[in-house]
mmCIF file of C-alpha atoms in Angstrom:
data_model
loop_
_atom_site.group_PDB
_atom_site.id
_atom_site.type_symbol
_atom_site.label_atom_id
_atom_site.label_comp_id
_atom_site.label_asym_id
_atom_site.label_seq_id
_atom_site.Cartn_x
_atom_site.Cartn_y
_atom_site.Cartn_z
ATOM 1 C CA MET Z 6 18.803 17.755 -5.122
ATOM 2 C CA GLU Z 7 19.759 18.456 -1.514
ATOM 3 C CA GLU Z 8 22.506 17.056 0.675
ATOM 4 C CA VAL Z 9 21.253 15.861 4.055
ATOM 5 C CA GLU Z 10 22.845 14.292 7.093
ATOM 6 C CA LEU Z 11 21.731 10.819 8.166
ATOM 7 C CA SER Z 12 22.396 9.603 11.688
ATOM 8 C CA PRO Z 13 23.507 6.032 12.490
ATOM 9 C CA PRO Z 14 20.719 3.553 13.189
ATOM 10 C CA HIS Z 15 19.327 3.484 16.709
ATOM 11 C CA PRO Z 16 18.531 0.211 18.511
ATOM 12 C CA HIS Z 17 16.409 -2.134 16.382
ATOM 13 C CA GLU Z 18 17.033 -0.038 13.259
ATOM 14 C CA ILE Z 19 19.062 -0.617 10.097
ATOM 15 C CA ARG Z 20 20.664 1.734 7.601
ATOM 16 C CA ILE Z 21 20.021 0.912 3.944
ATOM 17 C CA LYS Z 22 21.638 1.913 0.688
ATOM 18 C CA VAL Z 23 18.608 2.472 -1.557
ATOM 19 C CA PHE Z 24 19.030 0.802 -4.932
ATOM 20 C CA SER Z 25 15.610 1.412 -6.452
ATOM 21 C CA SER Z 26 12.441 3.245 -5.398
ATOM 22 C CA SER Z 27 9.188 3.572 -7.303
ATOM 23 C CA LEU Z 28 6.712 6.455 -7.152
ATOM 24 C CA CYS Z 29 3.369 5.786 -5.495
ATOM 25 C CA ARG Z 30 0.289 7.964 -5.728
ATOM 26 C CA SER Z 31 0.400 8.243 -1.928
ATOM 27 C CA ASP Z 32 3.721 10.093 -2.194
ATOM 28 C CA ILE Z 33 2.149 12.645 -4.541
ATOM 29 C CA SER Z 34 -0.982 13.010 -2.386
ATOM 30 C CA ALA Z 35 1.079 13.640 0.745
ATOM 31 C CA TRP Z 36 3.346 16.024 -1.145
ATOM 32 C CA GLU Z 37 0.290 17.998 -2.201
ATOM 33 C CA SER Z 38 -0.894 17.831 1.426
ATOM 34 C CA GLN Z 39 -4.221 16.249 0.532
ATOM 35 C CA ALA Z 40 -4.055 13.518 3.155
ATOM 36 C CA SER Z 41 -2.548 15.282 6.165
ATOM 37 C CA SER Z 42 -1.216 18.567 7.391
ATOM 38 C CA ALA Z 43 1.988 19.692 5.694
ATOM 39 C CA ILE Z 44 5.165 18.320 7.275
ATOM 40 C CA PHE Z 45 8.142 19.930 5.581
ATOM 41 C CA PRO Z 46 11.007 19.714 4.808
ATOM 42 C CA ARG Z 47 10.366 16.047 4.147
ATOM 43 C CA ILE Z 48 11.834 13.140 2.185
ATOM 44 C CA PHE Z 49 9.148 11.088 0.461
ATOM 45 C CA GLY Z 50 9.229 7.564 -0.954
ATOM 46 C CA HIS Z 51 8.190 4.227 0.551
ATOM 47 C CA GLU Z 52 8.418 1.600 -2.215
ATOM 48 C CA ALA Z 53 12.089 0.683 -2.088
ATOM 49 C CA SER Z 54 14.652 -2.069 -2.477
ATOM 50 C CA GLY Z 55 18.244 -1.881 -1.319
ATOM 51 C CA SER Z 56 21.043 -3.491 0.636
ATOM 52 C CA LEU Z 57 22.652 -3.104 4.033
ATOM 53 C CA LEU Z 58 25.893 -1.168 3.903
ATOM 54 C CA ILE Z 59 28.367 -2.259 6.526
ATOM 55 C CA VAL Z 60 28.266 -3.923 9.904
ATOM 56 C CA GLU Z 61 27.814 -0.637 11.760
ATOM 57 C CA SER Z 62 24.661 -0.024 9.736
ATOM 58 C CA ILE Z 63 22.880 -2.503 11.983
ATOM 59 C CA GLY Z 64 21.581 -1.056 15.233
ATOM 60 C CA GLU Z 65 21.780 -2.689 18.634
ATOM 61 C CA GLY Z 66 19.377 -5.581 19.109
ATOM 62 C CA VAL Z 67 18.972 -6.393 15.408
ATOM 63 C CA THR Z 68 19.464 -10.127 14.826
ATOM 64 C CA GLU Z 69 17.595 -10.883 11.592
ATOM 65 C CA PHE Z 70 19.843 -8.904 9.225
ATOM 66 C CA ARG Z 71 23.563 -8.899 8.470
ATOM 67 C CA GLU Z 72 26.028 -7.101 6.218
ATOM 68 C CA GLY Z 73 25.159 -7.301 2.523
ATOM 69 C CA ASP Z 74 21.549 -8.490 2.896
ATOM 70 C CA HIS Z 75 19.135 -7.369 0.200
ATOM 71 C CA VAL Z 76 15.911 -5.966 1.623
ATOM 72 C CA LEU Z 77 12.552 -4.438 0.798
ATOM 73 C CA THR Z 78 11.192 -1.629 2.919
ATOM 74 C CA VAL Z 79 7.712 -2.073 4.401
ATOM 75 C CA PHE Z 80 5.875 1.049 5.528
ATOM 76 C CA THR Z 81 3.410 -0.911 7.646
ATOM 77 C CA GLY Z 82 5.851 -2.882 9.759
ATOM 78 C CA GLU Z 83 5.342 -5.871 12.014
ATOM 79 C CA CYS Z 84 6.715 -6.182 15.542
ATOM 80 C CA ARG Z 85 5.338 -9.746 15.589
ATOM 81 C CA THR Z 86 4.582 -9.539 19.321
ATOM 82 C CA CYS Z 87 1.617 -7.142 19.715
ATOM 83 C CA ARG Z 88 -2.005 -8.264 19.820
ATOM 84 C CA GLN Z 89 -2.600 -7.478 16.145
ATOM 85 C CA CYS Z 90 0.531 -9.226 14.888
ATOM 86 C CA THR Z 91 -0.168 -12.398 16.890
ATOM 87 C CA SER Z 92 -3.902 -12.525 16.121
ATOM 88 C CA GLY Z 93 -3.546 -14.265 12.776
ATOM 89 C CA LYS Z 94 -6.315 -11.975 11.522
ATOM 90 C CA SER Z 95 -4.533 -8.701 10.843
ATOM 91 C CA ASN Z 96 -1.137 -7.160 10.248
ATOM 92 C CA VAL Z 97 -2.051 -3.619 11.328
ATOM 93 C CA CYS Z 98 0.724 -3.558 13.914
ATOM 94 C CA GLN Z 99 0.101 -1.563 17.091
ATOM 95 C CA VAL Z 100 3.810 -0.737 17.380
ATOM 96 C CA LEU Z 101 5.017 -0.264 13.790
ATOM 97 C CA GLY Z 102 1.796 0.700 12.013
ATOM 98 C CA LEU Z 103 1.536 3.478 9.440
ATOM 99 C CA GLU Z 104 3.540 6.478 10.693
ATOM 100 C CA ARG Z 105 1.980 9.807 9.661
ATOM 101 C CA ARG Z 106 3.878 12.391 11.716
ATOM 102 C CA GLY Z 107 7.174 12.313 9.847
ATOM 103 C CA VAL Z 108 9.245 10.709 12.615
ATOM 104 C CA MET Z 109 10.582 7.300 13.615
ATOM 105 C CA HIS Z 110 8.437 4.910 15.649
ATOM 106 C CA SER Z 111 10.920 4.353 18.461
ATOM 107 C CA ASP Z 112 11.618 7.867 19.731
ATOM 108 C CA GLN Z 113 9.394 10.190 17.669
ATOM 109 C CA LYS Z 114 12.487 11.910 16.231
ATOM 110 C CA THR Z 115 14.031 12.134 12.770
ATOM 111 C CA ARG Z 116 17.234 10.562 11.461
ATOM 112 C CA PHE Z 117 17.650 13.127 8.675
ATOM 113 C CA SER Z 118 18.817 16.682 9.239
ATOM 114 C CA ILE Z 119 20.308 19.729 7.489
ATOM 115 C CA LYS Z 120 22.646 21.887 9.558
ATOM 116 C CA GLY Z 121 21.138 20.509 12.738
ATOM 117 C CA LYS Z 122 17.515 21.115 11.724
ATOM 118 C CA PRO Z 123 15.276 18.059 11.329
ATOM 119 C CA VAL Z 124 14.142 16.778 7.953
ATOM 120 C CA PHE Z 125 10.971 14.717 8.330
ATOM 121 C CA HIS Z 126 10.417 11.156 7.141
ATOM 122 C CA TYR Z 127 7.543 9.741 5.114
ATOM 123 C CA CYS Z 128 5.928 6.563 6.465
ATOM 124 C CA ALA Z 129 9.158 5.993 8.441
ATOM 125 C CA VAL Z 130 10.853 4.952 5.165
ATOM 126 C CA SER Z 131 11.878 7.991 3.039
ATOM 127 C CA SER Z 132 13.294 6.057 0.113
ATOM 128 C CA PHE Z 133 13.829 9.074 -2.162
ATOM 129 C CA SER Z 134 17.291 9.270 -0.652
ATOM 130 C CA GLU Z 135 20.542 7.471 -1.406
ATOM 131 C CA TYR Z 136 20.548 6.094 2.137
ATOM 132 C CA THR Z 137 17.843 5.774 4.752
ATOM 133 C CA VAL Z 138 17.266 4.342 8.224
ATOM 134 C CA VAL Z 139 14.255 2.130 8.974
ATOM 135 C CA HIS Z 140 13.118 0.003 11.882
ATOM 136 C CA SER Z 141 14.145 -3.645 11.423
ATOM 137 C CA GLY Z 142 10.455 -4.572 11.545
ATOM 138 C CA CYS Z 143 9.879 -2.348 8.511
ATOM 139 C CA ALA Z 144 12.195 -4.339 6.249
ATOM 140 C CA VAL Z 145 12.013 -7.789 4.675
ATOM 141 C CA LYS Z 146 15.013 -9.831 3.584
ATOM 142 C CA VAL Z 147 14.830 -10.974 -0.051
ATOM 143 C CA SER Z 148 16.839 -13.294 -2.255
ATOM 144 C CA PRO Z 149 20.082 -11.744 -3.581
ATOM 145 C CA ASN Z 150 19.047 -13.072 -7.004
ATOM 146 C CA ALA Z 151 15.852 -10.998 -7.097
ATOM 147 C CA PRO Z 152 16.167 -7.962 -9.431
ATOM 148 C CA LEU Z 153 16.163 -4.933 -7.121
ATOM 149 C CA GLU Z 154 15.013 -2.604 -9.902
ATOM 150 C CA LYS Z 155 11.762 -4.576 -10.192
ATOM 151 C CA ILE Z 156 10.926 -5.942 -6.772
ATOM 152 C CA CYS Z 157 10.615 -2.500 -5.162
ATOM 153 C CA LEU Z 158 6.958 -2.610 -6.290
ATOM 154 C CA LEU Z 159 6.433 -5.423 -3.788
ATOM 155 C CA SER Z 160 6.882 -2.875 -1.010
ATOM 156 C CA CYS Z 161 3.452 -1.374 -1.628
ATOM 157 C CA GLY Z 162 1.512 -1.686 -4.874
ATOM 158 C CA VAL Z 163 1.900 -5.376 -5.681
ATOM 159 C CA ALA Z 164 1.572 -6.519 -2.068
ATOM 160 C CA ALA Z 165 -1.552 -4.368 -1.640
ATOM 161 C CA GLY Z 166 -3.212 -5.881 -4.711
ATOM 162 C CA LEU Z 167 -2.323 -9.491 -3.987
ATOM 163 C CA GLY Z 168 -3.278 -9.096 -0.335
ATOM 164 C CA ALA Z 169 -6.612 -7.543 -1.277
ATOM 165 C CA ALA Z 170 -7.481 -10.501 -3.502
ATOM 166 C CA TRP Z 171 -6.106 -13.263 -1.283
ATOM 167 C CA ASN Z 172 -6.677 -12.020 2.267
ATOM 168 C CA VAL Z 173 -9.301 -9.262 2.334
ATOM 169 C CA ALA Z 174 -11.845 -10.407 -0.259
ATOM 170 C CA ALA Z 175 -10.597 -14.020 -0.237
ATOM 171 C CA VAL Z 176 -11.334 -14.601 -3.921
ATOM 172 C CA SER Z 177 -12.377 -18.194 -4.551
ATOM 173 C CA GLU Z 178 -12.469 -20.322 -7.676
ATOM 174 C CA GLY Z 179 -15.242 -19.285 -10.039
ATOM 175 C CA SER Z 180 -15.695 -15.787 -8.564
ATOM 176 C CA THR Z 181 -16.632 -12.775 -10.666
ATOM 177 C CA VAL Z 182 -14.333 -9.858 -9.861
ATOM 178 C CA VAL Z 183 -14.692 -6.200 -10.824
ATOM 179 C CA ILE Z 184 -11.728 -3.810 -10.535
ATOM 180 C CA PHE Z 185 -12.245 -0.049 -10.686
ATOM 181 C CA GLY Z 186 -8.867 1.431 -11.619
ATOM 182 C CA LEU Z 187 -5.951 -0.376 -13.262
ATOM 183 C CA GLY Z 188 -2.810 1.076 -11.781
ATOM 184 C CA THR Z 189 -0.174 -1.036 -10.042
ATOM 185 C CA VAL Z 190 -2.588 -2.098 -7.305
ATOM 186 C CA GLY Z 191 -5.486 -2.823 -9.649
ATOM 187 C CA LEU Z 192 -3.332 -4.902 -11.980
ATOM 188 C CA SER Z 193 -1.988 -6.815 -8.971
ATOM 189 C CA VAL Z 194 -5.563 -7.538 -7.867
ATOM 190 C CA ALA Z 195 -6.178 -8.963 -11.343
ATOM 191 C CA GLN Z 196 -3.137 -11.205 -11.041
ATOM 192 C CA GLY Z 197 -4.135 -12.307 -7.541
ATOM 193 C CA ALA Z 198 -7.704 -13.050 -8.631
ATOM 194 C CA ARG Z 199 -6.453 -15.009 -11.649
ATOM 195 C CA LEU Z 200 -4.145 -17.113 -9.474
ATOM 196 C CA LYS Z 201 -7.107 -17.866 -7.173
ATOM 197 C CA GLY Z 202 -9.192 -19.124 -10.082
ATOM 198 C CA ALA Z 203 -11.657 -16.248 -10.632
ATOM 199 C CA SER Z 204 -13.773 -17.019 -13.701
ATOM 200 C CA ARG Z 205 -14.424 -13.413 -14.711
ATOM 201 C CA ILE Z 206 -12.163 -10.444 -14.027
ATOM 202 C CA ILE Z 207 -13.764 -7.321 -15.404
ATOM 203 C CA ALA Z 208 -11.507 -4.393 -15.990
ATOM 204 C CA LYS Z 209 -8.251 -6.602 -20.316
ATOM 205 C CA ALA Z 210 -4.675 -7.279 -19.850
ATOM 206 C CA PHE Z 211 -2.582 -9.105 -17.255
ATOM 207 C CA GLY Z 212 -5.202 -11.800 -16.688
ATOM 208 C CA VAL Z 213 -8.269 -9.541 -16.990
ATOM 209 C CA THR Z 214 -11.050 -11.155 -19.031
ATOM 210 C CA GLU Z 215 -13.321 -8.170 -19.767
ATOM 211 C CA PHE Z 216 -12.985 -4.407 -19.907
ATOM 212 C CA ILE Z 217 -15.483 -1.551 -19.650
ATOM 213 C CA ASN Z 218 -14.486 2.014 -20.464
ATOM 214 C CA PRO Z 219 -16.764 4.445 -18.583
ATOM 215 C CA SER Z 220 -16.076 7.087 -21.233
ATOM 216 C CA ASP Z 221 -17.865 4.923 -23.803
ATOM 217 C CA SER Z 222 -21.154 4.923 -21.910
ATOM 218 C CA SER Z 223 -23.670 7.682 -21.276
ATOM 219 C CA GLU Z 224 -25.022 5.707 -18.300
ATOM 220 C CA PRO Z 225 -23.499 5.403 -14.839
ATOM 221 C CA ILE Z 226 -20.877 2.682 -14.946
ATOM 222 C CA GLN Z 227 -22.762 0.398 -12.551
ATOM 223 C CA GLN Z 228 -25.703 0.349 -14.987
ATOM 224 C CA ALA Z 229 -23.547 -0.076 -18.059
ATOM 225 C CA SER Z 230 -21.599 -2.959 -16.572
ATOM 226 C CA TYR Z 231 -24.780 -4.610 -15.324
ATOM 227 C CA PHE Z 232 -26.295 -4.649 -18.787
ATOM 228 C CA SER Z 233 -22.993 -5.840 -20.230
ATOM 229 C CA ILE Z 234 -22.308 -8.797 -17.950
ATOM 230 C CA SER Z 235 -25.837 -9.577 -16.720
ATOM 231 C CA THR Z 236 -24.625 -10.288 -13.204
ATOM 232 C CA TYR Z 237 -23.335 -8.556 -10.122
ATOM 233 C CA SER Z 238 -19.805 -9.139 -8.862
ATOM 234 C CA ASP Z 239 -18.665 -11.000 -5.782
ATOM 235 C CA PRO Z 240 -15.704 -8.814 -4.712
ATOM 236 C CA SER Z 241 -14.786 -5.472 -6.243
ATOM 237 C CA TRP Z 242 -12.021 -2.921 -5.673
ATOM 238 C CA ASP Z 243 -11.498 0.798 -6.179
ATOM 239 C CA PHE Z 244 -8.060 2.516 -6.224
ATOM 240 C CA GLU Z 245 -7.504 5.275 -5.272
ATOM 241 C CA PHE Z 246 -10.524 6.179 -3.161
ATOM 242 C CA ASP Z 247 -12.893 8.390 -5.132
ATOM 243 C CA ILE Z 248 -16.421 9.064 -3.882
ATOM 244 C CA GLU Z 249 -18.212 8.394 -7.171
ATOM 245 C CA VAL Z 250 -16.108 5.330 -7.976
ATOM 246 C CA HIS Z 251 -16.686 3.968 -4.475
ATOM 247 C CA LEU Z 252 -20.451 4.311 -4.840
ATOM 248 C CA SER Z 253 -20.270 2.606 -8.250
ATOM 249 C CA CYS Z 254 -18.518 -0.316 -6.581
ATOM 250 C CA LEU Z 255 -21.220 -0.586 -3.931
ATOM 251 C CA PHE Z 256 -24.030 -0.430 -6.466
ATOM 252 C CA HIS Z 257 -22.350 -3.101 -8.565
ATOM 253 C CA MET Z 258 -21.713 -5.714 -5.875
ATOM 254 C CA ALA Z 259 -23.869 -8.748 -5.257
ATOM 255 C CA SER Z 260 -26.223 -8.389 -2.271
ATOM 256 C CA GLY Z 261 -25.499 -10.731 0.605
ATOM 257 C CA MET Z 262 -21.908 -11.549 -0.350
ATOM 258 C CA GLY Z 263 -20.366 -8.604 -2.183
ATOM 259 C CA VAL Z 264 -17.113 -7.167 -0.819
ATOM 260 C CA ASP Z 265 -15.707 -3.758 -1.749
ATOM 261 C CA SER Z 266 -12.066 -3.311 -0.777
ATOM 262 C CA HIS Z 267 -10.804 0.241 -1.242
ATOM 263 C CA SER Z 268 -7.115 0.935 -1.103
ATOM 264 C CA ARG Z 269 -6.726 4.509 0.088
ATOM 265 C CA CYS Z 270 -8.729 7.486 1.246
ATOM 266 C CA THR Z 271 -6.773 10.657 0.556
ATOM 267 C CA LYS Z 272 -9.476 13.297 0.317
ATOM 268 C CA SER Z 273 -10.874 15.050 3.352
ATOM 269 C CA GLU Z 274 -14.346 15.281 1.807
ATOM 270 C CA ALA Z 275 -14.601 11.481 1.554
ATOM 271 C CA ARG Z 276 -16.836 11.174 4.606
ATOM 272 C CA ASP Z 277 -20.389 9.996 5.122
ATOM 273 C CA VAL Z 278 -20.694 8.926 1.495
ATOM 274 C CA CYS Z 279 -22.108 5.412 1.927
ATOM 275 C CA PRO Z 280 -25.925 5.144 1.763
ATOM 276 C CA LEU Z 281 -27.054 2.882 4.618
ATOM 277 C CA TRP Z 282 -29.426 0.893 2.438
ATOM 278 C CA LEU Z 283 -26.529 -0.351 0.303
ATOM 279 C CA VAL Z 284 -24.773 -2.084 3.194
ATOM 280 C CA ALA Z 285 -28.071 -3.124 4.768
ATOM 281 C CA TYR Z 286 -28.436 -5.598 1.899
ATOM 282 C CA GLY Z 287 -25.323 -7.471 2.966
ATOM 283 C CA LYS Z 288 -22.771 -5.542 0.931
ATOM 284 C CA ASN Z 289 -19.468 -5.235 2.762
ATOM 285 C CA THR Z 290 -17.143 -2.253 2.297
ATOM 286 C CA GLN Z 291 -13.752 -2.242 3.955
ATOM 287 C CA GLY Z 292 -10.296 -0.763 3.714
ATOM 288 C CA ASN Z 293 -7.358 -2.754 2.447
ATOM 289 C CA HIS Z 294 -4.019 -2.656 4.235
ATOM 290 C CA ILE Z 295 -0.678 -3.770 2.861
ATOM 291 C CA TRP Z 296 0.198 -7.432 3.233
ATOM 292 C CA ARG Z 297 3.776 -8.581 3.681
ATOM 293 C CA VAL Z 298 4.956 -10.800 0.817
ATOM 294 C CA GLU Z 299 7.820 -13.032 1.919
ATOM 295 C CA THR Z 300 10.304 -13.399 -0.933
#
């Protein structure tokens, strides 16, 4: 544990008392410096729920929050005025998108420090701290009745899974869905697919209808699952990004309409791994970004 200093919020920022924060694989990957160059000292954490402290915890120009509000942090914020935010097609904000340099969006500086030396942020959230400062566009007001110890997962994992099923792959009634990896995101994809009426969700709990354990087969998983279900899937997902798993997804998808939505790419060697002939047959591979879930 380390004591740090936290400055007051700047214009369009709010200071939050963090009530609950979950651990995401992205935090571990960044900590191990797999995804980017090392930025230390640094406070990790981005899946958080909390409440506003006092009136002075609201920076100049903030109108959507007030004292005592319960909020979720959102590491891919929305300014709601840029081209991306107003397009109706994407929420990859040009102003408050994913911050990778360990600073705040507004002035490229930190709000944390120790004896005058900067302590870097993570995704402009840094929820592994008792208090943090975030841009007002990187927070969402939630019902005061929502359990803060549970809804912090909506900040990343659950929103990513539901958004992948509903917005990226647009699962429709009767679809066959394959999920590679059943962590928080994968399980949320299963729930999202179930709510959209998917007829088969291959991966066996939380709405999943079938499960295949790759350790039980001597064949590549795409062959084993093909022989098991006698059909190719419409959408499929892999979390986190792994080269072999990604290729299995592509092999498994239906030609002409298959969609592979991968959640994260955290390994530098994950380049040039997609054989052209796979996508030439109408298989679509795309990244999945986090979707805001209004609560």
